[in-house]
Structure formats: C-alpha cells, structure tokens
PDB file of C-alpha atoms in Angstrom:
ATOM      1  CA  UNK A   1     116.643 110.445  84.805  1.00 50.00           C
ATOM      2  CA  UNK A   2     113.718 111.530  87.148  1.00 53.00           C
ATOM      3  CA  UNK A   3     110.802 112.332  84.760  1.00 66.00           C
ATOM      4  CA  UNK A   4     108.625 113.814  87.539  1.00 74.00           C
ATOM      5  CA  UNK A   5     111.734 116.629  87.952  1.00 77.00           C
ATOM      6  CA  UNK A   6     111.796 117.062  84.392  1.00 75.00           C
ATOM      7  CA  UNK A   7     108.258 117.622  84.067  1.00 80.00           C
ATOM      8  CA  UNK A   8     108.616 120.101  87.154  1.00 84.00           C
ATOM      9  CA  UNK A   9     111.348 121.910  85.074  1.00 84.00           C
ATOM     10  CA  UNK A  10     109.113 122.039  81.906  1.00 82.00           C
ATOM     11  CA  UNK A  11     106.940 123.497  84.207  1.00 87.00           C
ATOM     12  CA  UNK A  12     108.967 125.919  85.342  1.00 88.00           C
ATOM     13  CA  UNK A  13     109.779 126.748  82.057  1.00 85.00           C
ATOM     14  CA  UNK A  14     106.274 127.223  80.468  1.00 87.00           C
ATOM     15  CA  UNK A  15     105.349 129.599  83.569  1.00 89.00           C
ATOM     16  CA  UNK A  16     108.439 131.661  82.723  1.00 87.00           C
ATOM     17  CA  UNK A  17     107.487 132.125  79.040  1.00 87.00           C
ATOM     18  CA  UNK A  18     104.499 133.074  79.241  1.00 88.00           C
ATOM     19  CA  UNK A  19     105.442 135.830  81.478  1.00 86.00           C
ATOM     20  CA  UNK A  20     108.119 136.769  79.101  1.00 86.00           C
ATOM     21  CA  UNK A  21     106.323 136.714  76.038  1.00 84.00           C
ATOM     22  CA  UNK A  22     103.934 139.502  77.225  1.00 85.00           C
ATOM     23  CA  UNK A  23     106.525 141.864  78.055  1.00 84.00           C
ATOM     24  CA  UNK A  24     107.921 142.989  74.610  1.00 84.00           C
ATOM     25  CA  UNK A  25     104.628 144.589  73.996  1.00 82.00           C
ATOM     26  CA  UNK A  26     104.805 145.973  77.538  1.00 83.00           C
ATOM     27  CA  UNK A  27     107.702 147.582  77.132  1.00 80.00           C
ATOM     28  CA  UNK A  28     106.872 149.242  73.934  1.00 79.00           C
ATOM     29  CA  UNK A  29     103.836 150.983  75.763  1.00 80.00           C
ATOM     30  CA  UNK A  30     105.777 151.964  78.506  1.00 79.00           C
ATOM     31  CA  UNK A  31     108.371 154.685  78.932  1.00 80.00           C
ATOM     32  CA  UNK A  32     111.221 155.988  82.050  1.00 81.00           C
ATOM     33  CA  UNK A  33     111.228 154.106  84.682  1.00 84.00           C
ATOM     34  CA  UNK A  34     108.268 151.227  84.348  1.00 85.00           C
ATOM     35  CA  UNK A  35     110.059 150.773  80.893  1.00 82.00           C
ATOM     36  CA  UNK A  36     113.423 150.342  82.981  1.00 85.00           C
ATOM     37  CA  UNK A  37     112.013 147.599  85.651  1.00 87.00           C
ATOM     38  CA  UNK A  38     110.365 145.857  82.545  1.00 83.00           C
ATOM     39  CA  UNK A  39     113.806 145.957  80.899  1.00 86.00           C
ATOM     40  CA  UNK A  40     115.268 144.466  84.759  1.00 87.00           C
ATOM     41  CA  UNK A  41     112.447 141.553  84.871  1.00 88.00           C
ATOM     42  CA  UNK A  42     113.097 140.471  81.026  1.00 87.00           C
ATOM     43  CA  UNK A  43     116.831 140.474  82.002  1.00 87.00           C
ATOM     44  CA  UNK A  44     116.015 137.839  85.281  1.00 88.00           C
ATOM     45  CA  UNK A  45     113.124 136.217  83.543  1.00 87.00           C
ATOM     46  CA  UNK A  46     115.141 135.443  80.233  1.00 88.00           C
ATOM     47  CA  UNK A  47     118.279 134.261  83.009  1.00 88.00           C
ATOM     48  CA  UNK A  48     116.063 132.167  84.716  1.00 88.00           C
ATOM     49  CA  UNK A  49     114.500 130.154  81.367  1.00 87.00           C
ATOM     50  CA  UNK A  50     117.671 129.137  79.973  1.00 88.00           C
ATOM     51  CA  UNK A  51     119.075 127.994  83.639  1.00 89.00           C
ATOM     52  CA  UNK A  52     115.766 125.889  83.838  1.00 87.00           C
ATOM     53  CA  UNK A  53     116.443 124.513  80.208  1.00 85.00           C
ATOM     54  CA  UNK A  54     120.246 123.702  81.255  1.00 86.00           C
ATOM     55  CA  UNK A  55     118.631 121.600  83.807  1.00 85.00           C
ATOM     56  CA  UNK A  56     116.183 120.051  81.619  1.00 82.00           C
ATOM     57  CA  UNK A  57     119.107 119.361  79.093  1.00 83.00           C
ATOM     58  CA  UNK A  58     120.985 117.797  82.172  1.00 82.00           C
ATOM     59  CA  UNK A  59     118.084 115.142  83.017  1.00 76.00           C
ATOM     60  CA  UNK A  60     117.780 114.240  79.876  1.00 76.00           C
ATOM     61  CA  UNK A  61     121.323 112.779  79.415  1.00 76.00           C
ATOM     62  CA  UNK A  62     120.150 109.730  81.314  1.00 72.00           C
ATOM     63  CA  UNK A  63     117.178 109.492  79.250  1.00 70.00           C
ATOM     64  CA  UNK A  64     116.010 106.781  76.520  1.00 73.00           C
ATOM     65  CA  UNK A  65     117.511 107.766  73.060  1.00 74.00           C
ATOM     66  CA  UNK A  66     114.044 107.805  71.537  1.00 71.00           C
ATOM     67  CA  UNK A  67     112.834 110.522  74.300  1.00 72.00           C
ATOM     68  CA  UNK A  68     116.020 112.000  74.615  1.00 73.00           C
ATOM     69  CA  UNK A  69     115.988 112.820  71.131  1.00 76.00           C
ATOM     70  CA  UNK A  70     112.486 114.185  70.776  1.00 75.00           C
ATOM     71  CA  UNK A  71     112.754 116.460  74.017  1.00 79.00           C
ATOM     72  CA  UNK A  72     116.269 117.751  72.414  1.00 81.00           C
ATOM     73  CA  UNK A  73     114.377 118.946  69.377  1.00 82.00           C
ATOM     74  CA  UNK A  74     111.610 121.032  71.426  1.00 81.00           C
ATOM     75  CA  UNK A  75     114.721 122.501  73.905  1.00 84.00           C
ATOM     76  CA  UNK A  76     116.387 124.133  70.542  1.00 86.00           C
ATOM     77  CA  UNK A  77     113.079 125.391  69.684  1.00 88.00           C
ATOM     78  CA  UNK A  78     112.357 126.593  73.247  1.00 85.00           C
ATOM     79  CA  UNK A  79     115.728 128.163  73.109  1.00 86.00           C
ATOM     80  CA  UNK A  80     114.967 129.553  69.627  1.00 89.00           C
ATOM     81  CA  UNK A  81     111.787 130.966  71.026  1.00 87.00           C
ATOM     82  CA  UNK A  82     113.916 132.659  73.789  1.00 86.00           C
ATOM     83  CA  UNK A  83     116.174 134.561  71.444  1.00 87.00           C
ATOM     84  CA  UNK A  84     113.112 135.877  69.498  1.00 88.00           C
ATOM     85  CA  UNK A  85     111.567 136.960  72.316  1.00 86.00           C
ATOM     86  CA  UNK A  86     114.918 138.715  73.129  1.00 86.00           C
ATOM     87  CA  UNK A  87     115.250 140.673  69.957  1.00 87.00           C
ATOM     88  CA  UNK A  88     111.322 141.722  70.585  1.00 84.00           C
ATOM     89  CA  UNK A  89     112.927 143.289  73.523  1.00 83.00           C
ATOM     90  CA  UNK A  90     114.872 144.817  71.914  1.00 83.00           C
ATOM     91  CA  UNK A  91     113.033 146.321  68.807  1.00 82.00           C
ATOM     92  CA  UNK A  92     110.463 147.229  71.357  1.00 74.00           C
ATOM     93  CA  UNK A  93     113.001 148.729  74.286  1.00 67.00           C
ATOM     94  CA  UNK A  94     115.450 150.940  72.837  1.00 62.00           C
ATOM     95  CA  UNK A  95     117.083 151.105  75.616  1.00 54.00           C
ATOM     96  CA  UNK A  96     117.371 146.969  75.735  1.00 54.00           C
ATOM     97  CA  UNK A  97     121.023 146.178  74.675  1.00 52.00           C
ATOM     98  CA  UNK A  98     124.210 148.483  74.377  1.00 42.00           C
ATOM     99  CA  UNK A  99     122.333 151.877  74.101  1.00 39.00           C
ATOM    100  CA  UNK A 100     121.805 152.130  77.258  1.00 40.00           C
ATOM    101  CA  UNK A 101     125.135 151.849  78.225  1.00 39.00           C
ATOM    102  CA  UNK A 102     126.141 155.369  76.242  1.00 35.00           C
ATOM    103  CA  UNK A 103     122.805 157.583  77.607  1.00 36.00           C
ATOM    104  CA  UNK A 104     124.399 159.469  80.872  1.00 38.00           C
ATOM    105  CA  UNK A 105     123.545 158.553  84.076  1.00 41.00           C
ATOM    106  CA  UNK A 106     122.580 154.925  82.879  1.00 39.00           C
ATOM    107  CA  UNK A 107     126.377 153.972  83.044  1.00 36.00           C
ATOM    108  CA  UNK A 108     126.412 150.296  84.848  1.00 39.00           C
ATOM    109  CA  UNK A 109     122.620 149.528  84.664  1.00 41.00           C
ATOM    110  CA  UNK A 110     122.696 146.372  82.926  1.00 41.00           C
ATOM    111  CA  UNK A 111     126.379 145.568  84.189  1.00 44.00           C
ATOM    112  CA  UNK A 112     124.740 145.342  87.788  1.00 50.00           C
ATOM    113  CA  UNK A 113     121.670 144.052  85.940  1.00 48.00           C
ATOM    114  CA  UNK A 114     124.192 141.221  84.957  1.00 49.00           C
ATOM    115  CA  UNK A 115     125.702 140.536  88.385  1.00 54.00           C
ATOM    116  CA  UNK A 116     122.001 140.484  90.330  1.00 55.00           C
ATOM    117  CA  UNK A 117     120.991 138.079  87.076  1.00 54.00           C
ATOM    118  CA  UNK A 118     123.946 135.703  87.262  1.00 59.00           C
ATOM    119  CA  UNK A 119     123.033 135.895  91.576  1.00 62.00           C
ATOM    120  CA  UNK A 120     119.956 134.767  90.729  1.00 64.00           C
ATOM    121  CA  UNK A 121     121.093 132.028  88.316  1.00 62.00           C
ATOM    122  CA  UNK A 122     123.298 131.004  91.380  1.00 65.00           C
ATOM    123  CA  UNK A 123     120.582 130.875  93.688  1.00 72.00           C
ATOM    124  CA  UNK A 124     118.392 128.892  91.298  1.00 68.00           C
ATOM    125  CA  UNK A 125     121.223 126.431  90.592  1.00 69.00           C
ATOM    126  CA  UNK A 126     121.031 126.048  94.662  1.00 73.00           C
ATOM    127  CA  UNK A 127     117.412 125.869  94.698  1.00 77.00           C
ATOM    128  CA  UNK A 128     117.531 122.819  91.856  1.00 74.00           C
ATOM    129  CA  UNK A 129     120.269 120.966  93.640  1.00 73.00           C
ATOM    130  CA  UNK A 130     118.727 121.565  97.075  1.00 76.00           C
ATOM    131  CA  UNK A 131     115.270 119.946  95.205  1.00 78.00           C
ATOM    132  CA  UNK A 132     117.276 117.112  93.873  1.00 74.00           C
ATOM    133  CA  UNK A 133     118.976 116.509  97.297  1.00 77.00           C
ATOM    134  CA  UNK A 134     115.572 116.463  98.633  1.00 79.00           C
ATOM    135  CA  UNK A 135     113.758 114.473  96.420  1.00 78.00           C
ATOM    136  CA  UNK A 136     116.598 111.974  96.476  1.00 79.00           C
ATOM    137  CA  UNK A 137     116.172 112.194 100.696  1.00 81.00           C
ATOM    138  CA  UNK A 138     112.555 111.327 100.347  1.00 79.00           C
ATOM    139  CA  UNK A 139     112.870 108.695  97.472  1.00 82.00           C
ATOM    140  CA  UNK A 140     115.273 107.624 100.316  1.00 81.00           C
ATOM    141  CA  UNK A 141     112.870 107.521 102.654  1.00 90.00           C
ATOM    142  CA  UNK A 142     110.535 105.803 100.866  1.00 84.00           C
ATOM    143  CA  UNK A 143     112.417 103.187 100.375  1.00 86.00           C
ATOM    144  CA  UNK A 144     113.406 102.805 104.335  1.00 86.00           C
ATOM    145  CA  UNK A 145     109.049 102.973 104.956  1.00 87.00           C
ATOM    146  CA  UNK A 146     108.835  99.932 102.257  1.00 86.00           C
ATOM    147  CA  UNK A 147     111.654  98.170 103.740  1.00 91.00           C
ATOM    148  CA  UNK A 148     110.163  98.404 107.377  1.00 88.00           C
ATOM    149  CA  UNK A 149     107.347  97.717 106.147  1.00 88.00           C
ATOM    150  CA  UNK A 150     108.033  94.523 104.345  1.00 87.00           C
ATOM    151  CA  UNK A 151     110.456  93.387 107.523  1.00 89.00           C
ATOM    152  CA  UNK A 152     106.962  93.980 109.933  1.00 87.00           C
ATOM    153  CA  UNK A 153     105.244  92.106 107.634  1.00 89.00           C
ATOM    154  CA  UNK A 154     107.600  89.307 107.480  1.00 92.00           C
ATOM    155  CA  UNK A 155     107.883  89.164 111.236  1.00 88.00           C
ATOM    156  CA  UNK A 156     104.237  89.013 111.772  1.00 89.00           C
ATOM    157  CA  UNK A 157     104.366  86.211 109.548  1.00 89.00           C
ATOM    158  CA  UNK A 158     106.969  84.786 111.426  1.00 92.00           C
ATOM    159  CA  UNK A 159     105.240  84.944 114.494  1.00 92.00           C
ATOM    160  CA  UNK A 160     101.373  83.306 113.068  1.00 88.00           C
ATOM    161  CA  UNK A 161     103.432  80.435 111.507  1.00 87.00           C
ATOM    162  CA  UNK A 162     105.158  80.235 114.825  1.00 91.00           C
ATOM    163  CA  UNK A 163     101.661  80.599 117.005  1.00 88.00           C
ATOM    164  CA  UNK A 164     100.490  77.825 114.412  1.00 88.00           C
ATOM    165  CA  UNK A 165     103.010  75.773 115.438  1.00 90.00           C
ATOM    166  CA  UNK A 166     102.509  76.198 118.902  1.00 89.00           C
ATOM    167  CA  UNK A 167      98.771  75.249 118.254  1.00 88.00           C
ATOM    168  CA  UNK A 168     100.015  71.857 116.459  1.00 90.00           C
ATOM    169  CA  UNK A 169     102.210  70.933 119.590  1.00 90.00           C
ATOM    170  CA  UNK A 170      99.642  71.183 122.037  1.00 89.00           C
ATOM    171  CA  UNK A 171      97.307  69.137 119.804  1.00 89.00           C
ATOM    172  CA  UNK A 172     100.367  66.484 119.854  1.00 88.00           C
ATOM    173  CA  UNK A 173     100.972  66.393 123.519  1.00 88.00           C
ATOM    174  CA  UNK A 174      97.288  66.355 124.234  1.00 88.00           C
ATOM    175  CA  UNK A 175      96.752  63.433 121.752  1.00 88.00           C
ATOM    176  CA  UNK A 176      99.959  61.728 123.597  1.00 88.00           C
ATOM    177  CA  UNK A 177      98.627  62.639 126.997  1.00 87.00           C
ATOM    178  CA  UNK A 178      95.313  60.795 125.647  1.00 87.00           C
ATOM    179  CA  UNK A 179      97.357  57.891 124.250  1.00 88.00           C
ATOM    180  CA  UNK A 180      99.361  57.383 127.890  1.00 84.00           C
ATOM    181  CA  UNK A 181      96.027  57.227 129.724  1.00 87.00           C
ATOM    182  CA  UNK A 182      94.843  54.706 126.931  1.00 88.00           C
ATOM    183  CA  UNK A 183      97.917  52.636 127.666  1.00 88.00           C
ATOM    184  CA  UNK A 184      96.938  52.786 131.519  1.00 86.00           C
ATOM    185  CA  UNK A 185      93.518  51.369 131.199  1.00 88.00           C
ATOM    186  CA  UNK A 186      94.530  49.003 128.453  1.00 87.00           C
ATOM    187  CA  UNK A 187      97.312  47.417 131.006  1.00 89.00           C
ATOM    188  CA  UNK A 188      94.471  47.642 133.845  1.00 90.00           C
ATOM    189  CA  UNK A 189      92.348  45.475 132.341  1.00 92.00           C
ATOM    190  CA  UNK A 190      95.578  43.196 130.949  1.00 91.00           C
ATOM    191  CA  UNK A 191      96.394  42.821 134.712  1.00 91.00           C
ATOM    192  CA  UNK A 192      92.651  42.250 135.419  1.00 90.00           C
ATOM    193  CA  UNK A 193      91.672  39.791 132.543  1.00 92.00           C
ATOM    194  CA  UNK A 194      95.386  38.100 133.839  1.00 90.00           C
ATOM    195  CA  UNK A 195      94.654  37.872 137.162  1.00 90.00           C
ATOM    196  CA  UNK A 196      91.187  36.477 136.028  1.00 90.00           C
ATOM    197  CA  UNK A 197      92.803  33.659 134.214  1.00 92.00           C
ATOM    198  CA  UNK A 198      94.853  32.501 137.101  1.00 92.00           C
ATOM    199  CA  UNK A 199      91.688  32.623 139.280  1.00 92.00           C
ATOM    200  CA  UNK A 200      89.496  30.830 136.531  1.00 92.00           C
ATOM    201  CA  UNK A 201      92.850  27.794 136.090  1.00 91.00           C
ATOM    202  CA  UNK A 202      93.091  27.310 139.878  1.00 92.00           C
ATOM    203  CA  UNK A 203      89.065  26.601 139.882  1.00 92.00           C
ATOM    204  CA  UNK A 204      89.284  24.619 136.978  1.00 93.00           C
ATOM    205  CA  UNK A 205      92.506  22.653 138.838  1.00 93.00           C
ATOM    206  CA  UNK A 206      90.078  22.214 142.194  1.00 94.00           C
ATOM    207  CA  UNK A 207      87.268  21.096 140.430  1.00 94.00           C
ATOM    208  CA  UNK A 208      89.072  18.709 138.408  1.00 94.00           C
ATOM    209  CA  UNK A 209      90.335  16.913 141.865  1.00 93.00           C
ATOM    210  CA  UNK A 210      87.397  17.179 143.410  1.00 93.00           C
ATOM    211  CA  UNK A 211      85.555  15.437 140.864  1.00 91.00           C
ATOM    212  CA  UNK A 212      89.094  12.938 140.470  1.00 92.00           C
ATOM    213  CA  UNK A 213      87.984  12.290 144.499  1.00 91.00           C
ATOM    214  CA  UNK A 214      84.513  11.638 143.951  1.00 92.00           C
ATOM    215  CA  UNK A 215      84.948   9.181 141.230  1.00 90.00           C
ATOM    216  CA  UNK A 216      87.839   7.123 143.304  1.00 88.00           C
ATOM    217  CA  UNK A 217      85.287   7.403 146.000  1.00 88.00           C
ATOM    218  CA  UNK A 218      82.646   5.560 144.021  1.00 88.00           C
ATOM    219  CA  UNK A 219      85.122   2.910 142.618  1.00 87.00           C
ATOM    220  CA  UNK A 220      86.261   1.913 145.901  1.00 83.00           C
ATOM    221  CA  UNK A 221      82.903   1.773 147.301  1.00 85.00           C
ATOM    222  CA  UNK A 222      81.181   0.103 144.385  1.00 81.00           C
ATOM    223  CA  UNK A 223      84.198  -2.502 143.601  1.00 82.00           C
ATOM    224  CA  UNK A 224      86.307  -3.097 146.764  1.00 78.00           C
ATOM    225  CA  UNK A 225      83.852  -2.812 150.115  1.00 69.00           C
ATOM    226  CA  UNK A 226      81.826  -5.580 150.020  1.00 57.00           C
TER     227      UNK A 226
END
C-alpha cells in the first residue's frame, strides 16, 4: 500500500464532496436548463466519488489490519454520505431519477448522462493507473539515483584508499632507497676501516723487525766485537 496515493485519493475525495454537497440546495433554487446541467454535474460528480473510493478501498487491501480496519469504517460512512446526498438530489430535483425519463422531449437524458458518466469513470480509472504507473516509474527512479549514487560513492572510496596506498608505497621505496645508500656508506667505510687495518698490521710487522734488527745489532756489537 502507498499511503501518499491514498492520501491523494482522500483528497480527491474530500474536494469532490464538498462540491457535491452544495448542489442539492442548488438545484432546488434553480429551474430549466441550469437545473438540468446541475442535475448532469451531480450525475459525474457522484460517478467520480465512488470511483475514487473504489480506489481507496483497493490500496487499502495491502494495508495493516489495524488501519485497514479503521479507514474501512469511514469509506461506508463516506459512501453513506454519498447516497444521502443522492436522495437530496432527488427531493430537491424532481426531475433527478426516473421522472425525467416520462416528460417528452427528455427521452435519453440521463441514459446518455449514463454513458458520458461511465466515460468518465473510464477515463479516471486511466488517469489512476497512469498515476500509479508513474509514481511506480519515479519510485523507480529513485531508487536507480540512490543506487548510482551509493556505487560513486563507493568508487571514490575506492580510489582515496587506493591514492593512500600509493602514498604508503612511495614512503616504502623512499625509506628503502634511503636504507640502500645507508648500506653503501656503511660498506665504504668497512672497506676503509679494512684497508686501514692491513695498513696499520704491515707497520706494526716493519716496526717490529726493525726494532728485532736494532737489538741484534747491539748484541753483536756489545758481546761479540771486541
């Protein structure tokens, strides 16, 4: 049940009893011909209330019980209200009802009445399935614009994680690009601090024989040239 298309139909339904409910005493007041067209207009009015309130009977069937229930009451008295206002029309039109099918020259008035009301009950049936079809197209729609718009929204999502990610990968290669040259100068200076200890053993190795020389040198001076 669509409760905004029911309310639209109760709507509908108020407007056309108000208009009916002030043309009883219109009628009475009138005579010939504007008595006539007021006799017309009750006819298509009072057609097009109870078509409204067969389409307010049919959105209720999917309603709640508790609702459903409570709206069924006011329809019969809407409906009830209808009928009264029909037999106003008649107490105040004489010529409202069968009589005017016996006065000459009136012969087929309210059978042609009948066929241009039941027309316009046709056309109104149209007009409310045409509305549903439409609001069931837009509803329709709707739900197409939320879709897209959740699916944009998830895609630009998609793509800041992604740009995040991107972000945290050049970090990493910078930070190994800083760790490689690390690893460069830390080998430099292993080579250098290497090449340093050779240098500093083969001094320590030359000094050691020089000094070795000197002190054979002194023994064999002080102890065997005489």
């Amino acid at each position: 049940m669509s409760s905004e298309e029911f309310e639209k139909l109760h709507e509908m339904y108020r407007s056309l009893y108000e208009e009916l409910k002030l043309m009883p005493d219109k009628a009475q007041k009138s005579h010939g011909e504007e008595r006539k067209r007021l006799v017309r207009t009750f006819d298509e009015r009072h057609g097009e209330a109870e078509e409204v309130l067969q389409g307010m009977e049919e959105e209720l069937r999917g309603a709640p019980p508790s609702y459903r229930n409570s709206m069924s009451t006011k329809l019969r008295m809407y409906r009830r209200d209808l009928g009264k206002l029909q037999r106003d029309m008649k107490n105040s039109a004489p010529g409202f009802g069968s009589s005017y099918n016996t006065v000459p020259g009136n012969h087929g008035i309210y059978s042609s009445q009948n066929q241009h009301s039941t027309h316009l009950q046709s056309q109104r049936a149209l007009l409310l399935q045409g509305t549903d079809a439409l609001n069931n197209a837009s509803q329709s729609i709707e739900r197409s614009q939320r879709i897209a718009a959740e699916t944009e929204q998830i895609g630009t999502d998609i793509i800041e994680e992604l740009g995040e990610q991107r972000e945290q990968l050049d970090r990493s290669r910078n930070r190994l690009a800083n760790t490689g040259e690390n690893l460069s100068r830390s080998r430099k200076i292993l080579r250098a601090m290497s090449r340093r200890l050779v240098t500093n053993k083969l001094l320590l190795g030359i000094i050691i024989l020089m000094e070795l020389a000197i002190l054979g040198a002194v023994i064999y001076l002080k102890f065997f040239r005489k």
